[in-house]
Short mmCIF file of N, CA and C in Angstrom, two decimals:
data_model
loop_
_atom_site.label_atom_id
_atom_site.label_comp_id
_atom_site.label_asym_id
_atom_site.label_seq_id
_atom_site.Cartn_x
_atom_site.Cartn_y
_atom_site.Cartn_z
N MET A 1 -31.20 -10.96 -23.43
CA MET A 1 -30.14 -11.80 -23.88
C MET A 1 -28.69 -11.16 -23.40
N LYS A 2 -27.38 -12.13 -23.49
CA LYS A 2 -26.52 -11.49 -23.15
C LYS A 2 -25.71 -11.07 -24.59
N SER A 3 -24.91 -10.55 -24.89
CA SER A 3 -24.16 -10.60 -26.05
C SER A 3 -22.42 -11.48 -25.70
N ARG A 4 -22.46 -11.98 -26.79
CA ARG A 4 -20.99 -13.06 -27.30
C ARG A 4 -19.53 -11.94 -26.26
N ASN A 5 -19.31 -10.97 -26.72
CA ASN A 5 -18.76 -9.59 -26.36
C ASN A 5 -18.46 -10.00 -24.75
N SER A 6 -19.75 -9.44 -24.51
CA SER A 6 -20.25 -9.02 -22.04
C SER A 6 -19.44 -10.63 -21.97
N GLN A 7 -19.69 -11.79 -22.16
CA GLN A 7 -19.61 -13.08 -22.30
C GLN A 7 -18.00 -13.46 -21.68
N ILE A 8 -17.51 -12.75 -22.75
CA ILE A 8 -16.13 -12.89 -22.89
C ILE A 8 -15.31 -11.90 -22.06
N VAL A 9 -16.00 -10.69 -21.84
CA VAL A 9 -15.44 -9.86 -20.67
C VAL A 9 -15.39 -10.87 -19.50
N ARG A 10 -17.14 -10.61 -19.19
CA ARG A 10 -16.88 -11.48 -18.05
C ARG A 10 -15.85 -12.50 -17.58
N THR A 11 -15.70 -13.40 -18.45
CA THR A 11 -14.99 -14.75 -17.83
C THR A 11 -13.49 -14.27 -18.26
N SER A 12 -12.92 -13.25 -19.00
CA SER A 12 -11.69 -12.67 -18.63
C SER A 12 -11.65 -11.86 -17.26
N ILE A 13 -12.58 -11.77 -16.69
CA ILE A 13 -12.79 -10.93 -15.05
C ILE A 13 -12.25 -11.71 -14.13
N VAL A 14 -13.27 -12.61 -14.56
CA VAL A 14 -13.57 -14.04 -13.42
C VAL A 14 -12.02 -15.19 -13.79
N GLY A 15 -11.47 -15.18 -14.73
CA GLY A 15 -10.21 -15.43 -14.60
C GLY A 15 -8.95 -14.72 -14.51
N VAL A 16 -8.82 -13.53 -14.32
CA VAL A 16 -8.07 -12.50 -13.56
C VAL A 16 -8.25 -12.65 -12.50
N LEU A 17 -9.52 -12.53 -11.55
CA LEU A 17 -9.70 -12.67 -10.16
C LEU A 17 -9.21 -14.06 -9.85
N THR A 18 -9.41 -15.33 -10.66
CA THR A 18 -8.76 -16.39 -9.99
C THR A 18 -7.89 -16.21 -9.85
N ASN A 19 -7.15 -15.66 -11.01
CA ASN A 19 -5.77 -15.92 -10.53
C ASN A 19 -4.96 -14.93 -9.56
N VAL A 20 -5.52 -14.25 -9.21
CA VAL A 20 -4.89 -13.17 -7.95
C VAL A 20 -5.05 -13.42 -7.15
N LEU A 21 -6.37 -14.51 -6.74
CA LEU A 21 -6.71 -14.86 -5.28
C LEU A 21 -5.81 -16.17 -5.17
N LEU A 22 -5.78 -17.12 -6.50
CA LEU A 22 -4.49 -18.33 -6.05
C LEU A 22 -3.08 -17.75 -5.95
N ALA A 23 -2.52 -17.11 -6.48
CA ALA A 23 -1.16 -15.97 -6.44
C ALA A 23 -1.15 -15.72 -4.75
N CYS A 24 -2.51 -14.79 -4.37
CA CYS A 24 -2.65 -14.94 -3.08
C CYS A 24 -2.46 -15.97 -1.88
N PHE A 25 -3.28 -16.92 -1.99
CA PHE A 25 -3.09 -18.30 -1.21
C PHE A 25 -2.09 -18.92 -1.39
N LYS A 26 -1.38 -19.05 -2.20
CA LYS A 26 -0.26 -19.94 -2.74
C LYS A 26 1.41 -19.21 -2.04
N ALA A 27 1.34 -17.90 -2.41
CA ALA A 27 2.45 -17.11 -1.52
C ALA A 27 1.94 -16.90 -0.04
N SER A 28 0.94 -16.91 0.08
CA SER A 28 0.84 -17.24 1.54
C SER A 28 1.21 -18.15 1.71
N VAL A 29 0.87 -19.81 1.44
CA VAL A 29 1.17 -21.28 2.22
C VAL A 29 2.90 -21.55 1.94
N GLY A 30 3.44 -20.58 0.71
CA GLY A 30 4.88 -20.75 0.50
C GLY A 30 5.32 -20.43 1.25
N ILE A 31 5.28 -18.56 2.07
CA ILE A 31 5.88 -18.23 2.79
C ILE A 31 5.74 -18.95 4.06
N ILE A 32 4.52 -19.47 4.40
CA ILE A 32 4.45 -20.24 5.73
C ILE A 32 5.53 -21.42 5.74
N ALA A 33 5.08 -22.33 5.10
CA ALA A 33 5.80 -23.49 3.96
C ALA A 33 7.42 -23.13 4.25
N ASN A 34 7.39 -22.02 4.22
CA ASN A 34 8.94 -21.20 3.68
C ASN A 34 9.44 -22.50 2.24
N SER A 35 8.86 -22.49 1.19
CA SER A 35 9.03 -23.46 0.25
C SER A 35 9.52 -22.16 -1.23
N ILE A 36 10.40 -21.66 -1.82
CA ILE A 36 10.56 -20.58 -2.41
C ILE A 36 9.82 -21.30 -3.65
N ALA A 37 9.31 -22.87 -3.97
CA ALA A 37 8.78 -23.56 -5.52
C ALA A 37 7.54 -22.80 -5.53
N ILE A 38 6.98 -22.61 -4.37
CA ILE A 38 5.17 -22.26 -4.20
C ILE A 38 5.29 -21.17 -4.17
N VAL A 39 6.17 -19.97 -3.48
CA VAL A 39 6.01 -18.51 -3.86
C VAL A 39 6.22 -18.65 -5.38
N MET A 40 7.34 -18.75 -5.49
CA MET A 40 7.73 -18.95 -7.08
C MET A 40 6.46 -18.99 -7.94
N ASP A 41 5.79 -20.14 -7.38
CA ASP A 41 4.49 -21.03 -8.63
C ASP A 41 3.03 -19.72 -8.37
N ALA A 42 3.24 -18.87 -7.18
CA ALA A 42 2.39 -17.35 -7.36
C ALA A 42 3.16 -16.20 -7.91
N ILE A 43 3.68 -16.29 -8.24
CA ILE A 43 4.22 -15.04 -9.23
C ILE A 43 3.95 -15.86 -10.41
N ASN A 44 4.37 -16.76 -10.49
CA ASN A 44 3.60 -17.06 -12.27
C ASN A 44 1.61 -16.67 -12.65
N ASN A 45 1.31 -17.33 -10.92
CA ASN A 45 -0.62 -16.97 -11.28
C ASN A 45 -0.44 -15.51 -11.57
N LEU A 46 0.29 -14.90 -11.18
CA LEU A 46 0.56 -12.97 -11.41
C LEU A 46 0.86 -12.82 -11.99
N SER A 47 1.79 -13.47 -13.20
CA SER A 47 2.17 -12.91 -14.51
C SER A 47 1.26 -13.70 -15.56
N ASP A 48 0.49 -14.37 -14.63
CA ASP A 48 -0.99 -15.34 -16.18
C ASP A 48 -2.09 -14.33 -16.04
N ALA A 49 -2.19 -13.43 -14.42
CA ALA A 49 -3.50 -12.57 -14.77
C ALA A 49 -3.04 -11.12 -15.29
N LEU A 50 -1.44 -11.01 -15.23
CA LEU A 50 -1.57 -9.67 -16.25
C LEU A 50 -1.02 -10.14 -17.58
N SER A 51 -0.99 -10.88 -18.30
CA SER A 51 -1.36 -11.11 -19.54
C SER A 51 -2.50 -11.23 -20.19
N SER A 52 -3.51 -11.67 -19.17
CA SER A 52 -4.72 -12.01 -19.21
C SER A 52 -4.70 -10.61 -19.36
N VAL A 53 -5.04 -9.50 -18.27
CA VAL A 53 -4.94 -7.85 -18.50
C VAL A 53 -4.69 -7.12 -19.61
N ILE A 54 -3.13 -7.24 -20.54
CA ILE A 54 -2.77 -6.93 -21.23
C ILE A 54 -3.25 -7.42 -22.58
N THR A 55 -3.68 -8.91 -22.65
CA THR A 55 -4.39 -9.29 -23.88
C THR A 55 -5.82 -9.22 -24.13
N LYS A 56 -6.23 -8.58 -23.49
CA LYS A 56 -7.63 -7.85 -23.70
C LYS A 56 -8.26 -6.60 -23.69
#
């Protein structure tokens, strides 16, 4: 049976990876669509991932 701490760590890792993948996707779409708003949203996702790494 997994401990609560290992579940928290696993969930955090999944969240960080999801934010990084989402940022890559949004950056690609934003560049293709020439949309600064979507590119900036991608940067926001990266900052969310970074803050998750720092707080854990």
